[in-house]
PDB file of C-alpha atoms in Angstrom:
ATOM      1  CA  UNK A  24     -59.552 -28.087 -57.365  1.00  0.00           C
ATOM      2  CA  UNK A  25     -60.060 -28.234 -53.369  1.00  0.00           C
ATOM      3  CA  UNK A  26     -61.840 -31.319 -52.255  1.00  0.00           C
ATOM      4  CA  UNK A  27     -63.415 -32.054 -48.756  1.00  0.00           C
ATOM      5  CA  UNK A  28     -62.136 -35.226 -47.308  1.00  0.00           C
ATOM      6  CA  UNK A  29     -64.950 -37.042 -48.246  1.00  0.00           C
ATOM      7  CA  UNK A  30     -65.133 -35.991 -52.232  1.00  0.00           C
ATOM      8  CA  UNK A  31     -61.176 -36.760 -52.413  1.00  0.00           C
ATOM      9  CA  UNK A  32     -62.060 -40.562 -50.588  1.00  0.00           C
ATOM     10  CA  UNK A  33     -64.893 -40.865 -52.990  1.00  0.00           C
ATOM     11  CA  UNK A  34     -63.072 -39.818 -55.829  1.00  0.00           C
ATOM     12  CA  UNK A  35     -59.443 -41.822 -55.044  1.00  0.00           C
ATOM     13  CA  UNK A  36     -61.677 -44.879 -54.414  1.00  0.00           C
ATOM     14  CA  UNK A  37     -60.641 -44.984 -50.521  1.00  0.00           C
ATOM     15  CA  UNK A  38     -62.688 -44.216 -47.207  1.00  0.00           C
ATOM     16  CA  UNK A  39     -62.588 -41.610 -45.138  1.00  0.00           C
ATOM     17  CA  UNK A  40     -61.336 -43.535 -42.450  1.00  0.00           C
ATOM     18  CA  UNK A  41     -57.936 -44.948 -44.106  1.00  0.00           C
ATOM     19  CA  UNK A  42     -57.461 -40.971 -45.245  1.00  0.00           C
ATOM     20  CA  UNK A  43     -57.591 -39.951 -41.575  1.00  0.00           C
ATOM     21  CA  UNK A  44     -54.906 -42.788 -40.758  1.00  0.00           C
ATOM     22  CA  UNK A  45     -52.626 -41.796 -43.226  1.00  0.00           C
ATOM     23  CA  UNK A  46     -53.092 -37.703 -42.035  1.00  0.00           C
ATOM     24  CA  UNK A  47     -52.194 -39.194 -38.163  1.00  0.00           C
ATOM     25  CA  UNK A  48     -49.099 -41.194 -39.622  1.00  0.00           C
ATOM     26  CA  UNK A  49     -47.987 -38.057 -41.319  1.00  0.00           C
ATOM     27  CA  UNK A  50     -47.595 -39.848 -44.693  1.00  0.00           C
ATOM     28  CA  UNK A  51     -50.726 -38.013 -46.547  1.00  0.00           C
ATOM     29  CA  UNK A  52     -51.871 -34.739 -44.603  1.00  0.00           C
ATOM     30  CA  UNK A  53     -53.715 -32.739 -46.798  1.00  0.00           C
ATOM     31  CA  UNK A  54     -51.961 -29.691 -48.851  1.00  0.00           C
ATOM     32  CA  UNK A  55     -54.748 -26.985 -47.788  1.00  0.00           C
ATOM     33  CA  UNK A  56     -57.450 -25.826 -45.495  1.00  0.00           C
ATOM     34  CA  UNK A  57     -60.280 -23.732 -46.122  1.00  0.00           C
ATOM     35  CA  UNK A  58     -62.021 -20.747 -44.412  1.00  0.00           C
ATOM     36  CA  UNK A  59     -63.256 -23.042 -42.024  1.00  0.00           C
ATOM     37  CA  UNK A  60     -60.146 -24.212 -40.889  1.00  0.00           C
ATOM     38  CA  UNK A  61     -60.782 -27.432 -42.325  1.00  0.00           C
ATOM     39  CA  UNK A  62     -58.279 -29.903 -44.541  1.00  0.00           C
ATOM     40  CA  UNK A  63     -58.920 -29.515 -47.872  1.00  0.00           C
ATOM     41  CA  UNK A  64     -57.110 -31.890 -51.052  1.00  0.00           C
ATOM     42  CA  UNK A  65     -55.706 -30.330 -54.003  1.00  0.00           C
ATOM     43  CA  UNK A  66     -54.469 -32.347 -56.947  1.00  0.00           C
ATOM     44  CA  UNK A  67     -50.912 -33.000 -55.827  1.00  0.00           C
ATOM     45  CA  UNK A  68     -52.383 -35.006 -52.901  1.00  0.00           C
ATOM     46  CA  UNK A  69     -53.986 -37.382 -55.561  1.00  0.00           C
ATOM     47  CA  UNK A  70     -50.360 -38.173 -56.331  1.00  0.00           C
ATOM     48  CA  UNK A  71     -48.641 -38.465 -52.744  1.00  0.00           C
ATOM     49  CA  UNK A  72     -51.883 -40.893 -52.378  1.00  0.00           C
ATOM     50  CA  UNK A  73     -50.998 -42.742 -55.760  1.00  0.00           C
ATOM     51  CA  UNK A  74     -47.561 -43.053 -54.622  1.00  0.00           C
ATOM     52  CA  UNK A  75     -48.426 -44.116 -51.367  1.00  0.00           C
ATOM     53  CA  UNK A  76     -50.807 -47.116 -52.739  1.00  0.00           C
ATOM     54  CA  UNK A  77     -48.080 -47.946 -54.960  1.00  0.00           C
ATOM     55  CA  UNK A  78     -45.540 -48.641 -52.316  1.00  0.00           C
ATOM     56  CA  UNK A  79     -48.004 -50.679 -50.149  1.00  0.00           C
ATOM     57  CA  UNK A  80     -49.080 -52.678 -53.496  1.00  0.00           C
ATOM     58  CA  UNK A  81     -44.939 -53.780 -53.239  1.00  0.00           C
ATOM     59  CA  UNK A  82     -45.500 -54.865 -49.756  1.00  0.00           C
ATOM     60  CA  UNK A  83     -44.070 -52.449 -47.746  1.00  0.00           C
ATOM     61  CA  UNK A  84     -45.771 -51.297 -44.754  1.00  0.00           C
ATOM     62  CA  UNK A  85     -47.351 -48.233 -43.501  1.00  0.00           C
ATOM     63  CA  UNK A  86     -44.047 -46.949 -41.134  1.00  0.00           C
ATOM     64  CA  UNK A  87     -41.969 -48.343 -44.065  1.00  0.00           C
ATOM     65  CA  UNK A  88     -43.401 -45.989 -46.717  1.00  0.00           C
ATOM     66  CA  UNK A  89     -43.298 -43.362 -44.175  1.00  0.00           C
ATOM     67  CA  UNK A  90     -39.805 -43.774 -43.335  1.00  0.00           C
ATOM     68  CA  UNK A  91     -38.688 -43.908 -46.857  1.00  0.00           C
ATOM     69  CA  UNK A  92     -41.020 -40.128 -47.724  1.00  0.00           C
ATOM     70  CA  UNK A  93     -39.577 -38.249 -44.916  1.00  0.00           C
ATOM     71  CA  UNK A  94     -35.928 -39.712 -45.868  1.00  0.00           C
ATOM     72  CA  UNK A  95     -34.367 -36.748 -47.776  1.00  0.00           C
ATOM     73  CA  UNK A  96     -32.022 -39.157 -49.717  1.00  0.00           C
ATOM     74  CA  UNK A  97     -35.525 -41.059 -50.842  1.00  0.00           C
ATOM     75  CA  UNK A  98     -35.525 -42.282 -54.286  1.00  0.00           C
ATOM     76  CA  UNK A  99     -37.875 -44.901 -55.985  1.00  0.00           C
ATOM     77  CA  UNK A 100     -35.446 -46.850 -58.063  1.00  0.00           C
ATOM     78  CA  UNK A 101     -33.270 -47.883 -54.933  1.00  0.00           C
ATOM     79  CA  UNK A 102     -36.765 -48.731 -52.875  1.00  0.00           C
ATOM     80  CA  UNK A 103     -37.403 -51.285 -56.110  1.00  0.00           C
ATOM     81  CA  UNK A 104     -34.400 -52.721 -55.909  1.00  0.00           C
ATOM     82  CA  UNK A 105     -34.534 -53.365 -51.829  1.00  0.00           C
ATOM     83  CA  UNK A 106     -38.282 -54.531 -51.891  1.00  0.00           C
ATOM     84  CA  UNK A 107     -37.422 -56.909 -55.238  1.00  0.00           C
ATOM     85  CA  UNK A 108     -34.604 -58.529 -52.846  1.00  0.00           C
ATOM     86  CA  UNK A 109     -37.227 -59.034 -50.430  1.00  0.00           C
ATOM     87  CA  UNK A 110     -39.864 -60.116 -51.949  1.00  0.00           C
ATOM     88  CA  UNK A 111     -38.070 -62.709 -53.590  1.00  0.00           C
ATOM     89  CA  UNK A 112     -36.336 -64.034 -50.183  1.00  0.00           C
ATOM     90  CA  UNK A 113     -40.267 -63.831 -48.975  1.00  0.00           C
ATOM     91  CA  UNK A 114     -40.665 -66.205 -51.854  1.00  0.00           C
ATOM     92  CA  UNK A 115     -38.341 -68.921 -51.097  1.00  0.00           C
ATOM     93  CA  UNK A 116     -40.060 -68.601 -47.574  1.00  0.00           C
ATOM     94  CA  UNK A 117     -43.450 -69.130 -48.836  1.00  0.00           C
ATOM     95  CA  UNK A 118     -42.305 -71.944 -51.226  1.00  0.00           C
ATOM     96  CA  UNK A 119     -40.125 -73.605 -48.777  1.00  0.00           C
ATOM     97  CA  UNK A 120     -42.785 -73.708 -46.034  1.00  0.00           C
ATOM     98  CA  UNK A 121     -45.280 -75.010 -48.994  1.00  0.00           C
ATOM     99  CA  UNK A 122     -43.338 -77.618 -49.540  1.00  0.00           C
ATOM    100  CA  UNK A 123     -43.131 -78.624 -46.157  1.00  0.00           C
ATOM    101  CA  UNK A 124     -46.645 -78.235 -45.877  1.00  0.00           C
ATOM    102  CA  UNK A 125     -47.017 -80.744 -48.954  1.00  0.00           C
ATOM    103  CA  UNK A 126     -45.010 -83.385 -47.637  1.00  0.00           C
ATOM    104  CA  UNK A 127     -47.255 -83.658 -44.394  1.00  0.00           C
ATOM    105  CA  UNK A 128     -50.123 -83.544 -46.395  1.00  0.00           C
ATOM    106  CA  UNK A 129     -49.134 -85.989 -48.851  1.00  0.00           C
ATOM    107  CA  UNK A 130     -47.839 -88.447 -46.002  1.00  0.00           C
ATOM    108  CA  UNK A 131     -51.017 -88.220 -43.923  1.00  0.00           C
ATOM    109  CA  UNK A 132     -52.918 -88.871 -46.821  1.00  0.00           C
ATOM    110  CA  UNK A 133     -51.051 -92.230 -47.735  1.00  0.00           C
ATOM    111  CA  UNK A 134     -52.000 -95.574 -46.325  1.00  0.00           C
ATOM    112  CA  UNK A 135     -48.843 -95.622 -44.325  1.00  0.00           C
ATOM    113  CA  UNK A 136     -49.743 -93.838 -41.704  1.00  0.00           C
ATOM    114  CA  UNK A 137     -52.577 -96.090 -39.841  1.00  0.00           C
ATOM    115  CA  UNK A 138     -53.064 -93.290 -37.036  1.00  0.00           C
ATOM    116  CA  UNK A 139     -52.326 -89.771 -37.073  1.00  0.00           C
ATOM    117  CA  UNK A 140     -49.978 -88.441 -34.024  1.00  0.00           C
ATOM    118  CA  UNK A 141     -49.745 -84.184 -34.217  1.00  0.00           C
ATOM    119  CA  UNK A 142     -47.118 -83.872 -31.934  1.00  0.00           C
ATOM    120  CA  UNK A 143     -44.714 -86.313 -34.073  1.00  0.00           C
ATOM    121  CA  UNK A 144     -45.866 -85.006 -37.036  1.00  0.00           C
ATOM    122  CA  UNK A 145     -44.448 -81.558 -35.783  1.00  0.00           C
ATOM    123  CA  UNK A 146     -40.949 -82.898 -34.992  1.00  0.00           C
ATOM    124  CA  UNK A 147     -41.048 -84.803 -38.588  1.00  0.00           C
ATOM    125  CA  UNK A 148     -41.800 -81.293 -39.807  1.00  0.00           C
ATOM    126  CA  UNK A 149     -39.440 -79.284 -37.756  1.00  0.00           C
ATOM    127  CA  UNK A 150     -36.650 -81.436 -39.152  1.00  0.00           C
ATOM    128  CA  UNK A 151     -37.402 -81.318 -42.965  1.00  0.00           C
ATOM    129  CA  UNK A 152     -37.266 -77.468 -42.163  1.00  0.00           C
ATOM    130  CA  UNK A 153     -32.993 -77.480 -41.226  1.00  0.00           C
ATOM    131  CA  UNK A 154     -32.673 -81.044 -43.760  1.00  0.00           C
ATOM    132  CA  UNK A 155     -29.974 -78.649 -46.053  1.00  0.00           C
ATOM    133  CA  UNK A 156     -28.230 -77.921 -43.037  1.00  0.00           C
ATOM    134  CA  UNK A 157     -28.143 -81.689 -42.634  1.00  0.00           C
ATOM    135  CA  UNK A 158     -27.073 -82.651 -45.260  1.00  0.00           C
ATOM    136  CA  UNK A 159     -24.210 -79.718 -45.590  1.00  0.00           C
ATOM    137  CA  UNK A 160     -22.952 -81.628 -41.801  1.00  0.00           C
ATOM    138  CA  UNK A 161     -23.405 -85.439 -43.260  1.00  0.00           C
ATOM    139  CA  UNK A 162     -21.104 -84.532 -46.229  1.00  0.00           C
ATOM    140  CA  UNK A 163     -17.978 -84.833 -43.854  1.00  0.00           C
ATOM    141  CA  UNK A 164     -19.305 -88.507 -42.500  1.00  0.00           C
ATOM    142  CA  UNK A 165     -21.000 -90.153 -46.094  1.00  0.00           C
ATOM    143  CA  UNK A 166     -20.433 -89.833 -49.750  1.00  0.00           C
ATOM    144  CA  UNK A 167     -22.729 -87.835 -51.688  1.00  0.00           C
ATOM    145  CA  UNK A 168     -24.430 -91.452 -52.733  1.00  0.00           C
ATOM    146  CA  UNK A 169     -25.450 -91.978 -49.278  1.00  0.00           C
ATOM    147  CA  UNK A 170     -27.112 -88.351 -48.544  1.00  0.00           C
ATOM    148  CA  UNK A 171     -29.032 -88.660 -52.074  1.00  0.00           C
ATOM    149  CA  UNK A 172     -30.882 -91.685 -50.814  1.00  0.00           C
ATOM    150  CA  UNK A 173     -30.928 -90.283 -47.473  1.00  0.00           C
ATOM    151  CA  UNK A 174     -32.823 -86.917 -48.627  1.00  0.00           C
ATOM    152  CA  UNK A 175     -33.848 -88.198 -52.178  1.00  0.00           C
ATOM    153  CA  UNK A 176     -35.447 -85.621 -54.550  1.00  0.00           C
ATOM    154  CA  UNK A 177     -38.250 -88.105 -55.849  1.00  0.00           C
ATOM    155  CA  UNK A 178     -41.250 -87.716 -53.885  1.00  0.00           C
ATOM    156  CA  UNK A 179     -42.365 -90.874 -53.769  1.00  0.00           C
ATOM    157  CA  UNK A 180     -39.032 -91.810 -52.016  1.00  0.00           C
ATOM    158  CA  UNK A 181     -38.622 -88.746 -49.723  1.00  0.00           C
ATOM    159  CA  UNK A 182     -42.400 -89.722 -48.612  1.00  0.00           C
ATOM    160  CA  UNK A 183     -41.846 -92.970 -48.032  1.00  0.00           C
ATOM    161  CA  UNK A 184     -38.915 -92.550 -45.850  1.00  0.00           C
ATOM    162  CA  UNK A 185     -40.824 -89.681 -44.605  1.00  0.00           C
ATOM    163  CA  UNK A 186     -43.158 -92.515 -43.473  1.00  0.00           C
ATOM    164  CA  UNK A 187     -40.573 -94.667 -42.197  1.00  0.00           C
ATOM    165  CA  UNK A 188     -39.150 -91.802 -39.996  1.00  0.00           C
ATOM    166  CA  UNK A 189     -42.827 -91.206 -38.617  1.00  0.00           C
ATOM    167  CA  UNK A 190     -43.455 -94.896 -37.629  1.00  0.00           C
ATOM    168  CA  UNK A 191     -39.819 -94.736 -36.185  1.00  0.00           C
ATOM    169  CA  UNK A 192     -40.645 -91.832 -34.051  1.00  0.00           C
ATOM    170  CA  UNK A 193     -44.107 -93.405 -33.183  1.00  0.00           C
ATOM    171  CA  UNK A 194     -42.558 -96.248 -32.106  1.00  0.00           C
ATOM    172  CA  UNK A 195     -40.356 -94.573 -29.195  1.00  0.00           C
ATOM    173  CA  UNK A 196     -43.394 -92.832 -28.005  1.00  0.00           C
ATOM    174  CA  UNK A 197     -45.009 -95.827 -27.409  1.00  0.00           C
ATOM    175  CA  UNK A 198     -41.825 -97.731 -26.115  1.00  0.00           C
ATOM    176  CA  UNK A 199     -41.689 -95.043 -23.591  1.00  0.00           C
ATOM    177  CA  UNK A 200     -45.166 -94.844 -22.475  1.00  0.00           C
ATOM    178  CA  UNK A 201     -45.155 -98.739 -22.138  1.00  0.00           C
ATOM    179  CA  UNK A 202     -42.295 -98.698 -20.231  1.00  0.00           C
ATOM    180  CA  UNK A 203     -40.294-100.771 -22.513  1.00  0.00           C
ATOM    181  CA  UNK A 204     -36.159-100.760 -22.892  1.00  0.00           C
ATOM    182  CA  UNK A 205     -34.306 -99.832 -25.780  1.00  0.00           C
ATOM    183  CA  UNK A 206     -32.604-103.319 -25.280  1.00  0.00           C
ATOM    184  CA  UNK A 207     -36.634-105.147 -25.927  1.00  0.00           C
ATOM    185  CA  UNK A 208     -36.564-107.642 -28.307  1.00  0.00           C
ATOM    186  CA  UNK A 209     -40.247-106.046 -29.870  1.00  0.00           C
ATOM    187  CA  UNK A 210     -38.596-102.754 -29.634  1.00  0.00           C
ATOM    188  CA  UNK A 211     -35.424-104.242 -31.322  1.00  0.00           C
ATOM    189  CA  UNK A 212     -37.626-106.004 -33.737  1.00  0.00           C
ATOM    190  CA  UNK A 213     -39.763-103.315 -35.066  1.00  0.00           C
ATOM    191  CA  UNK A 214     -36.581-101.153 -35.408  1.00  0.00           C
ATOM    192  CA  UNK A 215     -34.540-103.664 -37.529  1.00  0.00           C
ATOM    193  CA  UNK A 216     -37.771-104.116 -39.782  1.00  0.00           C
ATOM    194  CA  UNK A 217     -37.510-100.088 -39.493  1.00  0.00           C
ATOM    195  CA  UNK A 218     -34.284 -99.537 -40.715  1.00  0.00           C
ATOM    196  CA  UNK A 219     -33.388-102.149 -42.766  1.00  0.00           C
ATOM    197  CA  UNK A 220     -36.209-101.095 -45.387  1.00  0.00           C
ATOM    198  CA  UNK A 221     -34.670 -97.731 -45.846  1.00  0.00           C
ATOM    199  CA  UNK A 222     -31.628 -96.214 -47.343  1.00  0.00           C
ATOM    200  CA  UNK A 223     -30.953 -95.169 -43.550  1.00  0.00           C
ATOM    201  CA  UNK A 224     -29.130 -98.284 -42.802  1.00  0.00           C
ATOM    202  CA  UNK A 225     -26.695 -97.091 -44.881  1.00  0.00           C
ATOM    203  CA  UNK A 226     -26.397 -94.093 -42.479  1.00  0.00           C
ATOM    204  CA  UNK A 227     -26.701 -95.638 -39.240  1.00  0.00           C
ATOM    205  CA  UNK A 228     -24.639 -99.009 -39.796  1.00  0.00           C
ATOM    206  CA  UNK A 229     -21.717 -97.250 -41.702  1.00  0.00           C
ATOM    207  CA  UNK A 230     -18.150 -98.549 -40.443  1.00  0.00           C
ATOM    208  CA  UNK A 231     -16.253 -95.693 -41.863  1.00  0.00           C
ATOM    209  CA  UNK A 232     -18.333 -93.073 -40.395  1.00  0.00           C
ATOM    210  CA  UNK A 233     -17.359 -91.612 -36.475  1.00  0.00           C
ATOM    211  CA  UNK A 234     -20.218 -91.939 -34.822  1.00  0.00           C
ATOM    212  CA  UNK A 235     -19.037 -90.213 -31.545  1.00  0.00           C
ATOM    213  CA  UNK A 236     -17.654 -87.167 -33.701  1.00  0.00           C
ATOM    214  CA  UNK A 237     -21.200 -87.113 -35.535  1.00  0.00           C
ATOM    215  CA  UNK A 238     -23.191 -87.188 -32.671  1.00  0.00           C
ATOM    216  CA  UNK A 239     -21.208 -84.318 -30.901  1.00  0.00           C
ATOM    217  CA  UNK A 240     -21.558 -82.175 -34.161  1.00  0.00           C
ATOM    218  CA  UNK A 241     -25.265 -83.218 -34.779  1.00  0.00           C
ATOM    219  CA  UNK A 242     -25.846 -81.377 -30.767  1.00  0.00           C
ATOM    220  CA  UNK A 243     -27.300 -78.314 -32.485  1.00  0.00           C
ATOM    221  CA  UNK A 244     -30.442 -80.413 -33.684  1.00  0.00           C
ATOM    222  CA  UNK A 245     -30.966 -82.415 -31.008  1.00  0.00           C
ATOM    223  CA  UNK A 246     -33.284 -79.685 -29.432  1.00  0.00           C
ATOM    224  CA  UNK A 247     -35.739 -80.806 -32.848  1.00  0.00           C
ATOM    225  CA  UNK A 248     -36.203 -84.326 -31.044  1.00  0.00           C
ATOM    226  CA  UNK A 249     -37.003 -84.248 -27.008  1.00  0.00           C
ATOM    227  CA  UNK A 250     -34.114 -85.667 -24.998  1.00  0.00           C
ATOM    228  CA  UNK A 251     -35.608 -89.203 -23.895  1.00  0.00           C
ATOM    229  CA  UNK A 252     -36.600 -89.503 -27.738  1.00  0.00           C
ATOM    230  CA  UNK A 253     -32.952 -89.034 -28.775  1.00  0.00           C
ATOM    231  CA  UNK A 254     -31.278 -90.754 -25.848  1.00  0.00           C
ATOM    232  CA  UNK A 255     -33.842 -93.564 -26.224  1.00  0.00           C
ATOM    233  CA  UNK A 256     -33.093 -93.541 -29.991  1.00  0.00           C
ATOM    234  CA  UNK A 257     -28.717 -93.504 -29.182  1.00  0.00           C
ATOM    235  CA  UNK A 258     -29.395 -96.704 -27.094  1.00  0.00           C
ATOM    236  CA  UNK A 259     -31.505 -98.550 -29.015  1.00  0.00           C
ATOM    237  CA  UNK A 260     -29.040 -98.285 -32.625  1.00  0.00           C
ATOM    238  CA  UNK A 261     -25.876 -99.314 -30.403  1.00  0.00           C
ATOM    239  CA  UNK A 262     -27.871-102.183 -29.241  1.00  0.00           C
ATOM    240  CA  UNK A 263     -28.869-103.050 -32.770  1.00  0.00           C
ATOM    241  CA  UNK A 264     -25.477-102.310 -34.186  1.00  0.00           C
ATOM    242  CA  UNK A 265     -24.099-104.446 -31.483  1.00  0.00           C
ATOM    243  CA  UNK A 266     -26.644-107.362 -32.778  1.00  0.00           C
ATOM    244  CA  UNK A 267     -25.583-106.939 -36.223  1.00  0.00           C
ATOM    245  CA  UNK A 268     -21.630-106.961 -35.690  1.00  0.00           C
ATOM    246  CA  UNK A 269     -22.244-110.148 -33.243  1.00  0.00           C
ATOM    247  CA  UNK A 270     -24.331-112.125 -36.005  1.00  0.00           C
ATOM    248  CA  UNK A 271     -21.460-110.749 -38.754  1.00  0.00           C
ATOM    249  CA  UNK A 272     -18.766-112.880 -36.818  1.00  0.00           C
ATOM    250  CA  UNK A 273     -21.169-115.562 -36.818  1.00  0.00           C
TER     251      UNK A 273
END
């Protein structure tokens, strides 16, 4: 059987065009030509084509597929075994980012948030993405009690603190922009009410833990938070801390 390029694309349930492509990328060129000096497909091609389709249905791409036909040492089992590695690492990807995803989603959606800010709700995002890499650092500061209530696996706790964090963030933005000190008694207000509601005054007011150790280890993810947020942020806890160890020997 010799088929004309368009008989084969009609018959392989393709088009024309995507037949050309793979003839330019070298993956699919046609086994024949006829007295006319024309390209001509012959049943093998049906299965270089199959093959091909097969290959792309795994997810790899176009130069991938080619790659792996003109390799000499090309086998099939061994491409299974690579693209079922990757696929599933794309799969913790997708599901990770999901979840991230669901969290903002499911915080927005709450009463909690009274006005929606994008640009903190980006930074509350960017950190959830390294919080395992948080946590992994924290373990040398807190006990394992602390970072469970910290980064809690119940939803309804991680958004609530999610919430907390948000209004925390919101709350330097607008300290800033109204020119207001860490030192402010609103500003020192608001964060106490903050902080105190959440298992992050365990973090944050934590005698045993070094805080000048943890804050030069914690310099890697300080690029998540702008620098006046985090300096603002450093200020206004050693204030607060300073308030609570002065009313303790009260």
């Amino acid at each position: 059987m010799r088929l004309t390029v368009s008989k084969f694309a009609k018959l392989a349930d393709t088009t024309v065009r995507t037949l050309r492509h793979y003839r330019q990328l070298g993956i699919l060129v046609p086994s024949q030509k006829n007295e006319n000096d024309h390209y001509v497909y012959i049943n093998e091609d049906f299965k270089r084509l199959h093959e091909i389709q097969l290959l792309q249905s795994l997810g790899l791409s176009l130069n991938e597929i080619k790659a792996c036909l003109e390799d000499p040492k090309y086998s099939f089992n061994e491409i299974i075994r690579f693209q079922e590695q990757s696929l599933q690492q794309r799969r913790e990807a997708i599901d990770c980012s999901l979840a991230l995803i669901e969290r903002i989603n499911w915080l927005t959606e709450q009463d909690q948030l009274h006005e929606s800010n994008s640009e903190i709700l980006m930074l509350l995002m960017n950190s959830m993405r390294v919080e395992e890499a948080q946590k992994k650092l924290l373990q040398k500061y807190v006990s394992k009690d602390i970072i469970d209530k910290v980064f809690p696996e119940d939803i309804s706790k991680q958004t609530y603190l999610d919430g907390q964090l948000y209004h925390l963030l919101l709350l330097v933005q607008r300290a800033i922009v109204n020119d207001l000190k860490p030192d402010h008694p609103v500003i020192q207000q608001q964060l106490h009410d903050i902080v105190t509601d959440t298992p992050l005054r365990n973090l944050i007011f934590n005698d045993e833990v070094n805080n000048e150790e943890l804050y030069k280890n914690v310099k890697p993810y300080e690029s998540l938070v702008p620098k006046h947020t985090m300096d603002f942020l450093k200020e206004a806890f050693e204030v607060l801390n300073l308030k609570k160890n002065s009313s303790l020997k009260d």
